[in-house]
């Protein structure tokens, strides 16, 4: 590891700000520019986590030694978003739960298309048990609607709804993010054609 990237990893804090409408439009435009086609949603995986993206990214990179964090964006319970990795770069959000990357010698097809650089991995802080706050829910739906406006064919889903060719059920072997994102989106009036689970059938 180069000393510069090591120091950056140790000391640079993720950029954090309230997810305003302006910020939402800017993120959606950037996602469009970077060729984003998929949005896997994650949770922290600990009830009442009361943590931060900064703590999460430290854990992933310094303790676990990951090259990149699991998520591009981390949404705190109060609506503060933290930028953990640049959009359009590889994050490791689905890596813990099955085969992620294409290998030449693998007999399994790749799921790189769905969880690689075309994916925008977002994680929310759990605040009431494993659930998100009403602020997080409102802001995420607003972000999703703006993303759909900018990228009409984007597919949004929960981590567990994304494919893993090694598992018997062809889905990632995880509970994350703890609820059916597809049902939630449909209830919120988002078209089935933007729900990953409805479109992608193994
Ligand atoms: Zn996840």
Short mmCIF file of C-alpha atoms and ligand atoms in Angstrom, two decimals:
data_model
loop_
_atom_site.label_atom_id
_atom_site.label_comp_id
_atom_site.label_asym_id
_atom_site.label_seq_id
_atom_site.Cartn_x
_atom_site.Cartn_y
_atom_site.Cartn_z
CA UNK A 1 0.00 0.00 0.00
CA UNK A 2 1.27 3.44 -0.84
CA UNK A 3 1.85 5.67 2.16
CA UNK A 4 -0.35 8.41 0.71
CA UNK A 5 -3.37 6.19 0.29
CA UNK A 6 -2.70 4.73 3.73
CA UNK A 7 -2.69 8.19 5.32
CA UNK A 8 -5.76 9.22 3.38
CA UNK A 9 -7.55 6.12 4.63
CA UNK A 10 -6.56 6.86 8.22
CA UNK A 11 -7.27 10.55 8.44
CA UNK A 12 -9.58 11.86 5.76
CA UNK A 13 -13.17 12.07 6.92
CA UNK A 14 -15.96 11.27 4.48
CA UNK A 15 -17.75 14.35 3.15
CA UNK A 16 -21.00 14.70 5.11
CA UNK A 17 -24.01 16.96 4.53
CA UNK A 18 -27.79 17.01 4.82
CA UNK A 19 -29.47 15.36 1.86
CA UNK A 20 -31.31 18.40 0.51
CA UNK A 21 -33.26 18.44 -2.74
CA UNK A 22 -30.31 20.19 -4.37
CA UNK A 23 -27.95 17.47 -3.21
CA UNK A 24 -30.35 14.81 -4.46
CA UNK A 25 -30.44 16.36 -7.95
CA UNK A 26 -26.65 16.63 -8.00
CA UNK A 27 -26.15 12.99 -6.92
CA UNK A 28 -28.67 11.78 -9.52
CA UNK A 29 -26.93 13.76 -12.27
CA UNK A 30 -23.56 12.38 -11.24
CA UNK A 31 -24.97 8.84 -11.20
CA UNK A 32 -26.33 9.35 -14.69
CA UNK A 33 -22.97 10.67 -15.88
CA UNK A 34 -21.16 7.68 -14.39
CA UNK A 35 -23.44 5.16 -16.12
CA UNK A 36 -25.23 3.90 -12.99
CA UNK A 37 -27.92 1.29 -13.79
CA UNK A 38 -28.48 -0.46 -10.46
CA UNK A 39 -29.06 0.58 -6.86
CA UNK A 40 -28.59 -2.06 -4.18
CA UNK A 41 -29.85 -0.82 -0.79
CA UNK A 42 -28.11 -2.03 2.38
CA UNK A 43 -28.58 -1.68 6.12
CA UNK A 44 -25.98 -1.62 8.86
CA UNK A 45 -26.96 -5.12 10.03
CA UNK A 46 -26.98 -4.18 13.71
CA UNK A 47 -30.19 -3.10 15.46
CA UNK A 48 -30.31 0.52 16.73
CA UNK A 49 -26.86 0.94 15.26
CA UNK A 50 -26.46 4.66 16.03
CA UNK A 51 -23.20 4.78 14.11
CA UNK A 52 -21.79 6.77 11.19
CA UNK A 53 -20.46 6.16 7.73
CA UNK A 54 -17.11 7.26 9.01
CA UNK A 55 -17.08 4.51 11.66
CA UNK A 56 -18.29 1.94 9.14
CA UNK A 57 -15.68 2.84 6.55
CA UNK A 58 -12.91 2.74 9.19
CA UNK A 59 -14.05 -0.72 10.21
CA UNK A 60 -14.17 -2.02 6.65
CA UNK A 61 -10.88 -0.53 5.53
CA UNK A 62 -8.72 -0.53 8.64
CA UNK A 63 -10.02 -3.54 10.58
CA UNK A 64 -11.10 -5.80 7.74
CA UNK A 65 -8.52 -4.42 5.30
CA UNK A 66 -10.91 -3.92 2.39
CA UNK A 67 -9.55 -1.86 -0.49
CA UNK A 68 -12.82 0.02 -0.85
CA UNK A 69 -15.74 0.45 1.48
CA UNK A 70 -18.92 -1.54 1.00
CA UNK A 71 -21.01 1.49 0.07
CA UNK A 72 -20.78 4.67 -1.94
CA UNK A 73 -23.21 6.58 0.27
CA UNK A 74 -24.24 6.21 3.89
CA UNK A 75 -27.54 7.76 5.08
CA UNK A 76 -27.72 8.60 8.78
CA UNK A 77 -31.02 8.59 10.71
CA UNK A 78 -31.16 12.40 10.70
CA UNK A 79 -30.77 12.75 6.94
CA UNK A 80 -27.04 13.41 6.90
CA UNK A 81 -25.45 11.62 3.97
CA UNK A 82 -21.79 10.62 3.92
CA UNK A 83 -19.82 10.02 0.74
CA UNK A 84 -17.71 6.91 1.40
CA UNK A 85 -16.56 6.02 -2.11
CA UNK A 86 -16.76 7.91 -5.41
CA UNK A 87 -19.81 6.98 -7.48
CA UNK A 88 -18.87 4.79 -10.45
CA UNK A 89 -16.04 3.00 -8.64
CA UNK A 90 -16.07 -0.49 -7.19
CA UNK A 91 -17.48 -0.92 -3.71
CA UNK A 92 -17.63 -4.18 -1.79
CA UNK A 93 -21.25 -4.03 -0.66
CA UNK A 94 -22.21 -7.46 -1.95
CA UNK A 95 -18.87 -9.13 -1.59
CA UNK A 96 -19.35 -10.52 1.89
CA UNK A 97 -22.26 -12.63 0.77
CA UNK A 98 -21.12 -14.62 -2.19
CA UNK A 99 -19.29 -14.56 -5.45
CA UNK A 100 -19.00 -11.05 -6.68
CA UNK A 101 -16.43 -10.81 -9.37
CA UNK A 102 -16.02 -12.59 -12.63
CA UNK A 103 -13.16 -15.07 -12.77
CA UNK A 104 -11.95 -16.57 -16.02
CA UNK A 105 -11.79 -20.01 -14.46
CA UNK A 106 -15.19 -19.81 -12.86
CA UNK A 107 -17.97 -21.98 -14.21
CA UNK A 108 -20.46 -19.47 -12.85
CA UNK A 109 -21.49 -16.46 -14.87
CA UNK A 110 -20.68 -13.12 -13.35
CA UNK A 111 -22.91 -10.83 -11.37
CA UNK A 112 -20.46 -8.01 -12.01
CA UNK A 113 -23.08 -6.35 -14.22
CA UNK A 114 -25.43 -5.90 -11.24
CA UNK A 115 -23.14 -5.12 -8.32
CA UNK A 116 -19.99 -3.73 -9.98
CA UNK A 117 -19.22 -0.25 -11.23
CA UNK A 118 -22.73 0.27 -12.63
CA UNK A 119 -24.15 -0.10 -9.10
CA UNK A 120 -24.71 2.70 -6.61
CA UNK A 121 -24.50 1.04 -3.18
CA UNK A 122 -26.36 2.94 -0.47
CA UNK A 123 -26.45 1.93 3.19
CA UNK A 124 -28.83 3.29 5.82
CA UNK A 125 -28.20 3.53 9.54
CA UNK A 126 -30.66 1.41 11.51
CA UNK A 127 -32.35 3.40 14.22
CA UNK A 128 -35.52 1.64 15.39
CA UNK A 129 -34.52 -2.00 15.59
CA UNK A 130 -33.43 -2.81 12.07
CA UNK A 131 -35.61 -0.12 10.54
CA UNK A 132 -34.86 3.31 9.17
CA UNK A 133 -36.35 6.57 10.43
CA UNK A 134 -39.21 8.36 8.66
CA UNK A 135 -36.70 11.02 7.59
CA UNK A 136 -34.50 8.40 5.95
CA UNK A 137 -37.52 6.81 4.26
CA UNK A 138 -38.73 10.15 2.87
CA UNK A 139 -35.27 11.16 1.62
CA UNK A 140 -34.50 7.79 0.05
CA UNK A 141 -37.80 7.79 -1.87
CA UNK A 142 -37.11 11.34 -3.02
CA UNK A 143 -33.63 10.28 -4.16
CA UNK A 144 -35.03 7.21 -5.95
CA UNK A 145 -37.65 9.30 -7.77
CA UNK A 146 -35.01 11.76 -8.93
CA UNK A 147 -32.72 8.92 -10.03
CA UNK A 148 -35.58 7.40 -12.04
CA UNK A 149 -36.22 10.80 -13.63
CA UNK A 150 -32.57 11.05 -14.68
CA UNK A 151 -32.00 7.34 -15.40
CA UNK A 152 -35.38 5.93 -16.51
CA UNK A 153 -34.16 2.33 -16.74
CA UNK A 154 -32.45 2.21 -13.32
CA UNK A 155 -33.25 -0.88 -11.23
CA UNK A 156 -33.53 -0.45 -7.47
CA UNK A 157 -33.53 -3.33 -5.01
CA UNK A 158 -32.45 -4.64 -1.64
CA UNK A 159 -29.05 -6.30 -1.32
CA UNK A 160 -30.72 -9.70 -0.85
CA UNK A 161 -32.64 -9.29 -4.11
CA UNK A 162 -29.45 -9.10 -6.17
CA UNK A 163 -28.03 -12.19 -7.87
CA UNK A 164 -25.37 -14.54 -6.67
CA UNK A 165 -24.92 -17.45 -9.05
CA UNK A 166 -23.50 -19.74 -6.39
CA UNK A 167 -26.57 -19.81 -4.18
CA UNK A 168 -29.35 -22.28 -4.66
CA UNK A 169 -31.92 -19.51 -4.91
CA UNK A 170 -29.67 -17.42 -7.14
CA UNK A 171 -29.93 -14.47 -4.75
CA UNK A 172 -27.34 -13.05 -2.39
CA UNK A 173 -27.26 -15.08 0.80
CA UNK A 174 -28.13 -12.32 3.26
CA UNK A 175 -31.10 -10.73 5.03
CA UNK A 176 -29.83 -7.26 4.14
CA UNK A 177 -31.56 -4.80 4.21
CA UNK A 178 -34.08 -6.57 6.42
CA UNK A 179 -37.28 -5.98 4.41
CA UNK A 180 -38.69 -6.33 0.89
CA UNK A 181 -37.46 -3.27 -0.97
CA UNK A 182 -39.50 -4.28 -3.98
CA UNK A 183 -42.78 -4.26 -1.95
CA UNK A 184 -41.82 -0.96 -0.32
CA UNK A 185 -41.14 0.69 -3.68
CA UNK A 186 -44.38 -0.58 -5.22
CA UNK A 187 -46.36 0.66 -2.19
CA UNK A 188 -44.71 4.06 -2.66
CA UNK A 189 -45.95 4.16 -6.26
CA UNK A 190 -42.67 3.38 -7.98
CA UNK A 191 -43.16 1.41 -11.20
CA UNK A 192 -42.46 -2.33 -11.23
CA UNK A 193 -40.13 -1.70 -14.15
CA UNK A 194 -37.75 0.08 -11.74
CA UNK A 195 -37.88 -2.67 -9.09
CA UNK A 196 -34.93 -5.02 -9.50
CA UNK A 197 -36.77 -8.00 -7.98
CA UNK A 198 -39.75 -7.61 -10.33
CA UNK A 199 -37.60 -7.36 -13.43
CA UNK A 200 -34.75 -9.74 -12.71
CA UNK A 201 -36.01 -13.30 -12.48
CA UNK A 202 -33.40 -16.01 -11.91
ZN1 LIG B 1 -25.94 -5.41 2.29
#
